[in-house]
Short mmCIF file of C-alpha atoms in Angstrom, two decimals:
data_model
loop_
_atom_site.label_atom_id
_atom_site.label_comp_id
_atom_site.label_asym_id
_atom_site.label_seq_id
_atom_site.Cartn_x
_atom_site.Cartn_y
_atom_site.Cartn_z
CA MET A 1 0.00 0.00 0.00
CA SER A 2 1.30 3.51 -0.79
CA LYS A 3 2.45 5.88 1.94
CA ARG A 4 -0.58 8.12 1.34
CA SER A 5 -2.37 8.92 4.60
CA ILE A 6 -6.02 9.85 5.05
CA LYS A 7 -6.70 11.91 8.17
CA GLN A 8 -9.48 14.28 7.10
CA VAL A 9 -12.20 13.83 4.48
CA ALA A 10 -14.58 16.36 2.94
CA VAL A 11 -17.98 15.07 1.86
CA LEU A 12 -19.80 17.43 -0.50
CA GLY A 13 -23.55 16.90 -0.30
CA SER A 14 -25.44 15.99 2.88
CA GLY A 15 -28.31 13.96 1.43
CA ILE A 16 -29.09 10.37 2.41
CA MET A 17 -25.84 9.05 0.94
CA GLY A 18 -23.54 11.98 1.75
CA SER A 19 -24.45 12.12 5.44
CA ARG A 20 -24.19 8.36 5.85
CA ILE A 21 -20.83 8.21 4.07
CA ALA A 22 -19.61 10.98 6.37
CA CYS A 23 -20.71 8.89 9.35
CA HIS A 24 -18.87 5.84 8.06
CA PHE A 25 -15.64 7.82 7.72
CA ALA A 26 -16.19 9.05 11.29
CA ASN A 27 -16.66 5.44 12.40
CA ILE A 28 -13.04 4.67 11.49
CA GLY A 29 -11.69 7.69 13.36
CA LEU A 30 -11.36 10.31 10.61
CA LYS A 31 -12.24 13.97 10.88
CA VAL A 32 -14.98 14.84 8.39
CA LEU A 33 -16.09 18.12 6.83
CA LEU A 34 -19.70 17.75 5.64
CA LEU A 35 -20.88 20.55 3.33
CA ASP A 36 -24.02 21.44 1.39
CA ILE A 37 -25.60 24.49 -0.24
CA ALA A 38 -26.60 27.56 1.75
CA PRO A 39 -30.36 28.26 1.55
CA ASP A 40 -31.53 31.08 -0.73
CA LYS A 41 -34.65 31.92 1.30
CA LEU A 42 -35.88 31.85 4.88
CA THR A 43 -38.42 29.41 6.27
CA ASP A 44 -41.58 30.87 7.78
CA GLU A 45 -40.24 30.10 11.26
CA GLU A 46 -36.94 31.85 10.54
CA ALA A 47 -38.71 34.89 9.13
CA LYS A 48 -40.97 35.16 12.18
CA ALA A 49 -37.94 34.93 14.46
CA GLY A 50 -36.34 37.84 12.61
CA LYS A 51 -33.50 35.76 11.19
CA SER A 52 -31.60 36.76 8.07
CA LEU A 53 -29.85 34.76 5.33
CA GLU A 54 -26.54 35.93 6.81
CA ASP A 55 -27.21 34.17 10.12
CA PRO A 56 -24.74 31.25 10.45
CA ALA A 57 -27.47 28.90 11.71
CA VAL A 58 -29.59 29.73 8.67
CA ARG A 59 -26.68 29.33 6.25
CA ASN A 60 -26.00 25.83 7.61
CA ARG A 61 -29.64 24.87 8.00
CA ILE A 62 -29.74 22.42 5.06
CA VAL A 63 -26.64 20.48 6.06
CA ASN A 64 -27.51 20.45 9.76
CA THR A 65 -31.08 19.28 9.16
CA SER A 66 -29.88 16.46 6.90
CA PHE A 67 -27.19 15.42 9.35
CA GLN A 68 -29.54 15.39 12.35
CA ASN A 69 -32.07 13.31 10.39
CA THR A 70 -29.32 10.85 9.56
CA LEU A 71 -28.35 10.51 13.21
CA LYS A 72 -31.94 9.42 13.95
CA ALA A 73 -31.90 6.78 11.20
CA ASN A 74 -32.41 3.09 11.90
CA PRO A 75 -30.14 1.18 11.55
CA ALA A 76 -27.75 3.64 13.18
CA PRO A 77 -25.08 5.06 10.82
CA LEU A 78 -22.61 5.62 13.69
CA TYR A 79 -20.99 2.91 15.78
CA ARG A 80 -21.14 5.26 18.78
CA LYS A 81 -23.19 8.46 19.10
CA SER A 82 -20.12 10.29 20.35
CA PHE A 83 -18.50 9.83 16.92
CA ALA A 84 -20.80 12.59 15.63
CA GLY A 85 -18.30 15.00 17.18
CA ARG A 86 -15.81 14.03 14.47
CA ILE A 87 -18.06 15.59 11.82
CA ARG A 88 -18.05 19.35 11.23
CA THR A 89 -20.77 20.86 9.06
CA GLY A 90 -20.76 23.88 6.79
CA ASN A 91 -21.92 25.27 3.46
CA PHE A 92 -20.31 25.55 0.03
CA THR A 93 -20.34 29.36 0.01
CA ASP A 94 -18.51 29.90 3.30
CA HIS A 95 -16.56 26.71 3.87
CA LEU A 96 -15.56 25.14 0.54
CA LYS A 97 -12.14 26.75 1.02
CA ASP A 98 -11.64 24.43 4.01
CA ILE A 99 -11.22 21.41 1.73
CA ALA A 100 -7.60 22.59 1.37
CA THR A 101 -6.93 20.78 4.66
CA CYS A 102 -8.52 17.52 3.50
CA ASP A 103 -6.79 14.45 2.07
CA TRP A 104 -9.86 13.17 0.23
CA VAL A 105 -12.78 15.14 -1.23
CA LEU A 106 -15.83 12.98 -1.97
CA GLU A 107 -18.72 14.45 -3.97
CA ALA A 108 -22.25 13.17 -3.28
CA VAL A 109 -24.57 15.91 -4.58
CA ILE A 110 -27.68 15.55 -6.74
CA GLU A 111 -27.39 13.39 -9.89
CA ASN A 112 -27.04 16.26 -12.34
CA ILE A 113 -23.87 16.45 -14.39
CA ASP A 114 -23.99 20.24 -14.80
CA ILE A 115 -24.25 20.73 -11.03
CA LYS A 116 -21.41 18.29 -10.42
CA ARG A 117 -19.16 19.93 -13.02
CA SER A 118 -19.86 23.37 -11.57
CA LEU A 119 -18.99 22.12 -8.10
CA PHE A 120 -15.78 20.47 -9.33
CA GLU A 121 -14.75 23.76 -10.91
CA GLN A 122 -15.02 25.35 -7.46
CA VAL A 123 -13.29 22.38 -5.81
CA GLU A 124 -10.29 22.82 -8.09
CA ARG A 125 -9.83 26.38 -6.79
CA TYR A 126 -9.32 25.18 -3.22
CA ARG A 127 -8.25 21.55 -3.38
CA LYS A 128 -4.65 20.82 -2.44
CA PRO A 129 -2.82 19.25 -5.43
CA GLY A 130 -2.25 15.53 -5.02
CA THR A 131 -5.30 14.92 -2.85
CA LEU A 132 -7.98 12.40 -3.80
CA ILE A 133 -11.19 13.60 -5.45
CA THR A 134 -13.98 11.09 -6.07
CA SER A 135 -17.67 10.96 -6.92
CA ASN A 136 -20.33 8.73 -5.39
CA THR A 137 -22.54 8.91 -8.48
CA SER A 138 -24.54 5.80 -9.33
CA GLY A 139 -25.46 6.73 -12.86
CA ILE A 140 -23.44 9.52 -14.48
CA PRO A 141 -20.41 8.41 -16.53
CA ILE A 142 -17.32 9.08 -14.43
CA HIS A 143 -15.15 10.34 -17.29
CA LEU A 144 -17.67 13.02 -18.26
CA MET A 145 -17.51 14.69 -14.85
CA ALA A 146 -13.77 15.33 -15.05
CA GLN A 147 -13.84 17.01 -18.45
CA GLY A 148 -12.21 20.44 -18.39
CA ARG A 149 -10.33 19.83 -15.16
CA SER A 150 -6.55 20.03 -14.71
CA GLU A 151 -4.21 17.11 -15.26
CA ASP A 152 -3.60 16.77 -11.52
CA PHE A 153 -7.35 16.73 -10.84
CA ARG A 154 -8.01 14.07 -13.50
CA LYS A 155 -5.06 11.97 -12.33
CA HIS A 156 -6.47 11.80 -8.79
CA PHE A 157 -10.15 11.51 -9.78
CA CYS A 158 -12.37 8.42 -10.04
CA GLY A 159 -15.72 7.04 -8.94
CA THR A 160 -16.20 5.57 -5.45
CA HIS A 161 -19.73 4.17 -5.37
CA PHE A 162 -20.92 3.25 -1.86
CA PHE A 163 -24.14 1.30 -1.35
CA ASN A 164 -26.83 2.42 1.09
CA PRO A 165 -26.56 2.15 4.06
CA PRO A 166 -22.76 2.58 3.80
CA ARG A 167 -22.05 1.28 7.29
CA TYR A 168 -23.78 -2.04 6.62
CA LEU A 169 -23.65 -2.91 2.91
CA ARG A 170 -20.21 -4.26 2.10
CA LEU A 171 -19.77 -3.11 -1.49
CA LEU A 172 -17.58 -0.23 -2.62
CA GLU A 173 -17.21 0.05 -6.39
CA ILE A 174 -14.05 1.77 -7.64
CA ILE A 175 -14.48 3.23 -11.15
CA PRO A 176 -11.39 4.81 -12.73
CA THR A 177 -11.31 6.91 -15.90
CA PRO A 178 -8.62 6.61 -18.60
CA ASP A 179 -6.82 9.49 -16.88
CA THR A 180 -6.86 8.05 -13.35
CA ASP A 181 -3.39 7.18 -12.05
CA PRO A 182 -3.25 3.37 -11.47
CA VAL A 183 -1.50 4.06 -8.16
CA ILE A 184 -4.63 5.92 -6.98
CA VAL A 185 -6.83 2.97 -8.00
CA ASP A 186 -4.61 0.53 -6.11
CA PHE A 187 -4.67 2.76 -3.03
CA LEU A 188 -8.47 3.05 -2.99
CA MET A 189 -8.94 -0.68 -3.57
CA GLU A 190 -6.78 -1.49 -0.54
CA TYR A 191 -7.96 1.41 1.63
CA GLY A 192 -11.60 0.47 1.11
CA ASP A 193 -10.82 -3.09 2.10
CA ARG A 194 -8.50 -2.54 5.07
CA PHE A 195 -9.88 0.62 6.63
CA LEU A 196 -13.49 1.01 5.45
CA GLY A 197 -14.23 -2.70 5.79
CA LYS A 198 -15.57 -3.02 2.25
CA THR A 199 -15.52 -5.54 -0.54
CA THR A 200 -13.85 -3.26 -3.06
CA VAL A 201 -14.61 -4.14 -6.66
CA LEU A 202 -12.88 -2.59 -9.65
CA CYS A 203 -15.48 -1.59 -12.25
CA LYS A 204 -15.56 -0.31 -15.79
CA ASP A 205 -17.21 3.04 -16.48
CA THR A 206 -20.36 1.44 -17.91
CA PRO A 207 -24.03 2.26 -17.13
CA ALA A 208 -24.89 1.34 -13.50
CA PHE A 209 -21.39 -0.18 -13.17
CA ILE A 210 -21.54 -3.86 -12.06
CA ALA A 211 -23.79 -4.41 -9.03
CA ASN A 212 -26.73 -2.25 -10.09
CA ARG A 213 -26.51 -3.39 -13.70
CA ILE A 214 -26.81 -7.04 -12.70
CA GLY A 215 -28.86 -6.64 -9.52
CA VAL A 216 -31.47 -4.33 -11.02
CA PHE A 217 -31.75 -6.60 -14.07
CA SER A 218 -32.44 -9.48 -11.69
CA ILE A 219 -35.22 -7.49 -9.99
CA MET A 220 -36.72 -6.10 -13.20
CA SER A 221 -36.76 -9.47 -14.99
CA LEU A 222 -38.34 -10.94 -11.86
CA PHE A 223 -41.05 -8.24 -11.99
CA HIS A 224 -41.99 -9.45 -15.47
CA LEU A 225 -41.78 -13.13 -14.50
CA VAL A 226 -44.05 -12.56 -11.50
CA GLU A 227 -46.64 -11.04 -13.82
CA GLN A 228 -46.38 -13.96 -16.24
CA MET A 229 -46.67 -16.62 -13.52
CA GLY A 230 -49.34 -14.86 -11.46
CA LEU A 231 -47.30 -14.90 -8.25
CA SER A 232 -48.07 -12.66 -5.28
CA VAL A 233 -45.85 -10.23 -3.38
CA ASP A 234 -45.87 -12.52 -0.34
CA GLU A 235 -45.00 -15.59 -2.41
CA VAL A 236 -42.07 -13.92 -4.14
CA ASP A 237 -40.58 -12.55 -0.92
CA LYS A 238 -40.87 -16.00 0.66
CA LEU A 239 -39.10 -17.57 -2.34
CA THR A 240 -36.32 -14.97 -2.65
CA GLY A 241 -35.35 -14.37 0.98
CA PRO A 242 -33.18 -16.37 3.43
CA VAL A 243 -34.14 -19.70 1.83
CA LEU A 244 -32.09 -18.54 -1.17
CA GLY A 245 -29.26 -17.08 0.91
CA ARG A 246 -30.52 -13.52 0.58
CA PRO A 247 -31.68 -10.89 3.12
CA LYS A 248 -35.01 -11.16 4.96
CA SER A 249 -36.20 -8.18 2.93
CA ALA A 250 -36.04 -10.45 -0.14
CA THR A 251 -37.25 -8.64 -3.28
CA PHE A 252 -40.35 -6.47 -2.86
CA ARG A 253 -39.51 -5.41 0.69
CA THR A 254 -36.01 -4.45 -0.45
CA CYS A 255 -37.54 -2.29 -3.18
CA ASP A 256 -39.63 -0.49 -0.55
CA VAL A 257 -36.59 0.12 1.66
CA VAL A 258 -34.32 1.34 -1.15
CA GLY A 259 -37.10 3.32 -2.83
CA ILE A 260 -39.05 2.18 -5.88
CA ASP A 261 -38.30 5.53 -7.50
CA THR A 262 -34.56 4.84 -7.12
CA LEU A 263 -34.92 1.40 -8.69
CA VAL A 264 -36.94 2.82 -11.58
CA LYS A 265 -34.35 5.56 -12.15
CA VAL A 266 -31.53 3.02 -12.49
CA ALA A 267 -33.65 0.83 -14.78
CA LYS A 268 -34.52 3.78 -17.04
CA ASP A 269 -30.89 4.88 -17.15
CA VAL A 270 -29.75 1.43 -18.29
CA TYR A 271 -32.55 1.23 -20.87
CA ASP A 272 -31.67 4.64 -22.30
CA ARG A 273 -27.90 4.16 -22.32
CA CYS A 274 -27.64 0.52 -23.40
CA PRO A 275 -29.28 0.26 -26.84
CA GLU A 276 -27.07 -2.74 -27.72
CA ASP A 277 -28.17 -4.77 -24.68
CA ALA A 278 -30.21 -7.68 -26.09
CA ALA A 279 -32.10 -7.95 -22.78
CA ARG A 280 -32.85 -4.24 -22.72
CA ASP A 281 -36.64 -4.72 -22.68
CA ALA A 282 -36.38 -6.28 -19.22
CA PHE A 283 -35.63 -2.78 -17.89
CA GLN A 284 -39.01 -1.48 -19.03
CA LEU A 285 -41.62 -1.23 -16.30
CA PRO A 286 -44.51 -3.69 -16.09
CA ALA A 287 -47.91 -2.02 -15.73
CA TYR A 288 -48.19 -2.52 -11.96
CA VAL A 289 -44.83 -0.85 -11.29
CA SER A 290 -45.73 2.05 -13.59
CA LYS A 291 -48.91 2.51 -11.57
CA LEU A 292 -46.92 2.66 -8.31
CA VAL A 293 -44.73 5.36 -9.81
CA GLU A 294 -47.78 7.25 -11.06
CA ASN A 295 -49.33 7.10 -7.58
CA LYS A 296 -46.01 8.07 -5.97
CA TRP A 297 -46.08 4.91 -3.88
CA PHE A 298 -42.31 4.67 -3.59
CA GLY A 299 -42.05 2.48 -0.49
CA ASP A 300 -40.93 3.45 3.00
CA LYS A 301 -40.27 7.08 2.09
CA THR A 302 -43.96 7.52 1.12
CA VAL A 303 -45.30 5.05 3.72
CA GLN A 304 -46.57 2.65 1.06
CA GLY A 305 -45.20 0.70 -1.85
CA PHE A 306 -45.43 -3.06 -2.24
CA TYR A 307 -46.29 -3.09 1.47
CA LYS A 308 -48.23 -0.70 3.69
CA LYS A 309 -48.38 -0.46 7.47
CA VAL A 310 -51.83 0.31 8.88
CA LYS A 311 -53.55 0.32 12.26
CA GLY A 312 -55.42 -2.95 12.64
CA ALA A 313 -57.92 -4.23 15.15
CA GLY A 314 -57.23 -3.02 18.69
CA GLY A 315 -54.90 -0.33 17.43
CA LYS A 316 -52.11 -2.78 16.61
CA SER A 317 -49.99 -2.15 13.53
CA GLU A 318 -50.56 -4.51 10.63
CA ILE A 319 -48.58 -4.95 7.42
CA LEU A 320 -50.66 -5.26 4.26
CA SER A 321 -49.37 -6.52 0.91
CA LEU A 322 -50.16 -5.08 -2.50
CA ASP A 323 -52.34 -7.20 -4.77
CA LEU A 324 -50.48 -6.82 -8.07
CA LYS A 325 -53.66 -7.33 -10.12
CA THR A 326 -56.07 -4.99 -8.32
CA LEU A 327 -53.43 -2.68 -6.77
CA GLU A 328 -55.35 -2.87 -3.50
CA TYR A 329 -53.72 -3.66 -0.16
CA ILE A 330 -54.72 -6.98 1.36
CA PRO A 331 -53.75 -8.91 4.53
CA LYS A 332 -50.53 -10.88 4.23
CA ALA A 333 -51.19 -14.49 3.22
CA LYS A 334 -49.43 -17.61 4.47
CA VAL A 335 -47.19 -18.98 1.74
CA LYS A 336 -46.85 -22.71 1.16
CA PHE A 337 -44.94 -24.55 -1.57
CA ALA A 338 -43.98 -28.23 -1.61
CA THR A 339 -40.47 -27.30 -2.76
CA LEU A 340 -39.95 -25.12 0.32
CA ASP A 341 -41.23 -27.90 2.57
CA GLN A 342 -38.60 -30.24 1.11
CA THR A 343 -35.79 -27.92 2.15
CA LYS A 344 -36.87 -27.11 5.72
CA SER A 345 -34.36 -29.55 7.20
CA ILE A 346 -31.48 -28.52 4.88
CA ASP A 347 -29.41 -25.94 6.74
CA ASN A 348 -26.50 -25.69 4.31
CA LEU A 349 -27.25 -23.26 1.47
CA ARG A 350 -25.04 -25.15 -0.98
CA ASP A 351 -27.12 -28.28 -0.36
CA ARG A 352 -30.43 -26.41 -0.39
CA ILE A 353 -30.21 -24.47 -3.67
CA PRO A 354 -30.02 -27.55 -5.96
CA VAL A 355 -33.13 -28.97 -4.26
CA LEU A 356 -35.01 -25.70 -4.79
CA LEU A 357 -34.16 -25.72 -8.50
CA LYS A 358 -35.39 -29.30 -8.93
CA GLY A 359 -38.82 -28.56 -7.48
CA THR A 360 -41.72 -29.81 -9.59
CA ASP A 361 -44.23 -27.22 -8.39
CA LYS A 362 -44.64 -23.52 -9.22
CA ALA A 363 -41.77 -22.59 -6.90
CA GLY A 364 -39.34 -24.86 -8.76
CA GLU A 365 -40.47 -23.43 -12.08
CA PHE A 366 -40.00 -19.90 -10.76
CA TYR A 367 -36.45 -20.66 -9.63
CA ARG A 368 -35.46 -22.28 -12.93
CA ARG A 369 -36.88 -19.51 -15.07
CA SER A 370 -35.46 -16.67 -12.97
CA PHE A 371 -31.96 -18.18 -12.75
CA ALA A 372 -31.94 -19.09 -16.45
CA SER A 373 -32.64 -15.46 -17.33
CA LEU A 374 -30.05 -14.15 -14.85
CA PHE A 375 -27.28 -16.53 -15.94
CA GLN A 376 -27.83 -15.70 -19.59
CA TYR A 377 -27.58 -12.02 -18.75
CA ILE A 378 -24.36 -12.22 -16.75
CA SER A 379 -22.69 -14.36 -19.42
CA TYR A 380 -23.22 -11.57 -21.95
CA ARG A 381 -21.93 -8.86 -19.59
CA ILE A 382 -18.39 -10.16 -20.00
CA PRO A 383 -16.35 -8.28 -21.11
CA GLU A 384 -18.79 -5.33 -21.23
CA VAL A 385 -19.02 -4.57 -17.50
CA SER A 386 -16.09 -6.70 -16.32
CA ASP A 387 -13.35 -8.86 -17.77
CA GLU A 388 -13.43 -11.09 -14.70
CA ILE A 389 -16.12 -13.47 -13.52
CA TYR A 390 -15.19 -13.07 -9.86
CA ARG A 391 -15.76 -9.29 -9.90
CA ILE A 392 -19.38 -9.83 -10.93
CA ASP A 393 -19.87 -12.35 -8.12
CA GLN A 394 -18.23 -10.05 -5.57
CA ALA A 395 -20.21 -6.97 -6.61
CA VAL A 396 -23.64 -8.60 -6.65
CA ALA A 397 -23.09 -10.54 -3.42
CA ALA A 398 -21.71 -7.54 -1.48
CA GLY A 399 -24.08 -4.96 -2.97
CA PHE A 400 -27.32 -6.92 -2.59
CA GLY A 401 -26.51 -9.09 0.41
CA TRP A 402 -26.44 -12.43 -1.42
CA GLU A 403 -24.48 -15.23 0.25
CA MET A 404 -23.37 -16.47 -3.18
CA GLY A 405 -22.79 -14.56 -6.41
CA PRO A 406 -24.60 -15.61 -9.62
CA PHE A 407 -21.65 -17.40 -11.27
CA ALA A 408 -21.00 -19.30 -8.03
CA ILE A 409 -24.66 -20.44 -7.97
CA TRP A 410 -24.47 -21.48 -11.65
CA GLU A 411 -21.37 -23.55 -10.83
CA LEU A 412 -23.16 -25.11 -7.86
CA LEU A 413 -26.00 -26.26 -10.12
CA GLY A 414 -23.55 -27.70 -12.64
CA VAL A 415 -22.49 -25.41 -15.48
CA LYS A 416 -23.28 -27.86 -18.27
CA ALA A 417 -26.39 -29.32 -16.64
CA PHE A 418 -28.01 -25.96 -16.01
CA THR A 419 -26.89 -24.57 -19.37
CA ASP A 420 -29.03 -27.32 -20.92
CA VAL A 421 -31.94 -26.16 -18.74
CA MET A 422 -31.33 -22.58 -19.87
CA LYS A 423 -31.47 -23.57 -23.53
CA SER A 424 -34.71 -25.47 -23.00
CA LEU A 425 -36.21 -22.29 -21.53
CA GLY A 426 -34.99 -20.09 -24.40
CA HIS A 427 -32.11 -18.49 -22.49
CA ALA A 428 -28.99 -19.76 -24.22
CA PRO A 429 -25.80 -18.26 -22.72
CA ALA A 430 -23.07 -16.33 -24.50
CA PRO A 431 -20.85 -18.34 -26.91
CA TRP A 432 -17.89 -18.36 -24.52
CA VAL A 433 -19.84 -20.59 -22.14
CA GLU A 434 -20.16 -23.26 -24.83
CA GLN A 435 -16.42 -23.03 -25.45
CA PHE A 436 -15.84 -23.30 -21.70
CA ILE A 437 -17.91 -26.50 -21.54
CA SER A 438 -16.50 -28.06 -24.72
CA SER A 439 -12.99 -27.63 -23.29
CA GLY A 440 -13.94 -29.98 -20.47
CA ASN A 441 -14.32 -27.32 -17.78
CA GLN A 442 -16.89 -27.90 -15.07
CA SER A 443 -16.28 -25.02 -12.64
CA PHE A 444 -15.65 -21.29 -12.91
CA TYR A 445 -13.42 -21.44 -9.81
CA ARG A 446 -10.71 -23.78 -8.61
CA TYR A 447 -8.04 -23.82 -5.91
CA SER A 448 -4.32 -24.13 -6.54
CA SER A 449 -1.38 -23.80 -4.11
CA GLY A 450 -3.62 -22.31 -1.46
CA ARG A 451 -5.06 -19.65 -3.78
CA ARG A 452 -8.36 -19.41 -5.59
CA GLU A 453 -8.20 -19.21 -9.36
CA CYS A 454 -10.99 -18.03 -11.65
CA TYR A 455 -11.68 -18.85 -15.27
CA ASP A 456 -10.48 -16.03 -17.53
CA VAL A 457 -12.81 -15.69 -20.51
CA ALA A 458 -10.37 -13.75 -22.71
CA SER A 459 -7.55 -16.29 -22.51
CA GLY A 460 -9.58 -19.44 -21.87
CA THR A 461 -7.34 -20.28 -18.90
CA PHE A 462 -7.54 -20.09 -15.11
CA ARG A 463 -5.85 -17.17 -13.36
CA GLN A 464 -5.36 -16.26 -9.73
CA GLU A 465 -8.16 -14.11 -8.41
CA GLY A 466 -7.07 -10.52 -7.77
CA GLY A 467 -6.73 -9.24 -4.22
CA GLY A 468 -6.86 -11.32 -1.10
CA ALA A 469 -3.06 -11.65 -0.83
CA GLY A 470 -3.34 -11.28 2.95
CA LEU A 471 -6.12 -13.85 3.32
CA VAL A 472 -6.04 -17.58 4.04
CA LEU A 473 -8.95 -19.26 2.23
CA LEU A 474 -9.97 -22.36 4.15
CA ASP A 475 -11.66 -23.82 1.06
CA ALA A 476 -8.24 -23.97 -0.56
CA HIS A 477 -6.98 -26.26 2.22
CA ARG A 478 -9.91 -28.60 2.78
CA SER A 479 -8.03 -31.53 1.22
CA ASN A 480 -5.34 -31.24 3.92
CA VAL A 481 -6.07 -32.96 7.23
CA VAL A 482 -5.32 -30.47 10.02
CA TRP A 483 -6.59 -32.57 12.92
CA LYS A 484 -8.27 -35.93 13.07
#
């Protein structure tokens, strides 16, 4: 790791992501400068109190309100409440000059390229040469934001995409531009891992990068499949939760937590920017999702989405589920599938998934069709979004809370065996998969000399997986008897 030291970070933008990223930096002991715009008009309360726009409390109202709201969030963004003292707030007009004392400036303002470029122009006036400058954008091409900036700025600039909530979701995507110094990329990859506690994944500057490109496709294609199969919200969340090695929030509940509007924005961005994507139509909204957007039922932020909490009998809270056909909220129904019953006694996920996929009922059909679509999609994303299989697995697993990445699940099911299933369902994989199988390969991963190797599509050989030099992988040593 380089000798670069990070002691103070400036986070520009105090919205949901900016404030939470600031808290995560504070969690590891850094001093943080959290800035946002100064308001251009008084609130009614401020006017009545005789305040003016020059009052320091007024000028920092936006950033302070956002920060205080973040401190009340559940789950808590700070490891200890006292860590809030490591964060100093301010506004762009009065305090942007203070970034000169910072080692890393991270931008997290609204997703508008003109606003970001204007801010970066101001940042360049005050930023100390040689310091890191990154953007937390989830949709704007990284290289476009650095246009017009100095050589030193471009050399130290790249994307650092945290997932929400930053303290808890493990993924940090690092997205360099052609001008980014490779030394900076290496530093951020290791810093994110060692100090921020992240799974750092190197990404190409493609729409939605890796995790959202694959993860949102998985959700959107599932939306369409649910409509085709006539499945309910409760059924899908039962099928796609812990039983599959995924979070309790499963699919529809996760959409409510993240924000259906956020999901739709990513889907639209991919649809608009990926005209060559053969599966592009999957990113179009089914009618029931369009209706949610039209009604502004975005999930938790609007109190209703695919679920809605209401006061039931006796004043107790009750969670209702959305009927996808009538768009009315109905009591949650008990879900029962024979395939799920068969796996109740199977604790090990690697033993359970194959049983789920062999189910002869509607649940088994759902699993086969959804995985066939997903595996076809990821096979065609190489080399578009990544040259390496393992980066796709790392990004999706860390970003969406999956215990196993999609390629690892495909391998578990048998690459050749499930490829035959995919073909029978009209989801033939990319040509390289056929070449992989015809060469006698059965697994995307293998272990050699205590290290994990991954199949390299470009060369048709196995290569050592990047990173992890300081780790001992127990799976690589299972053939050695340690104690008997």
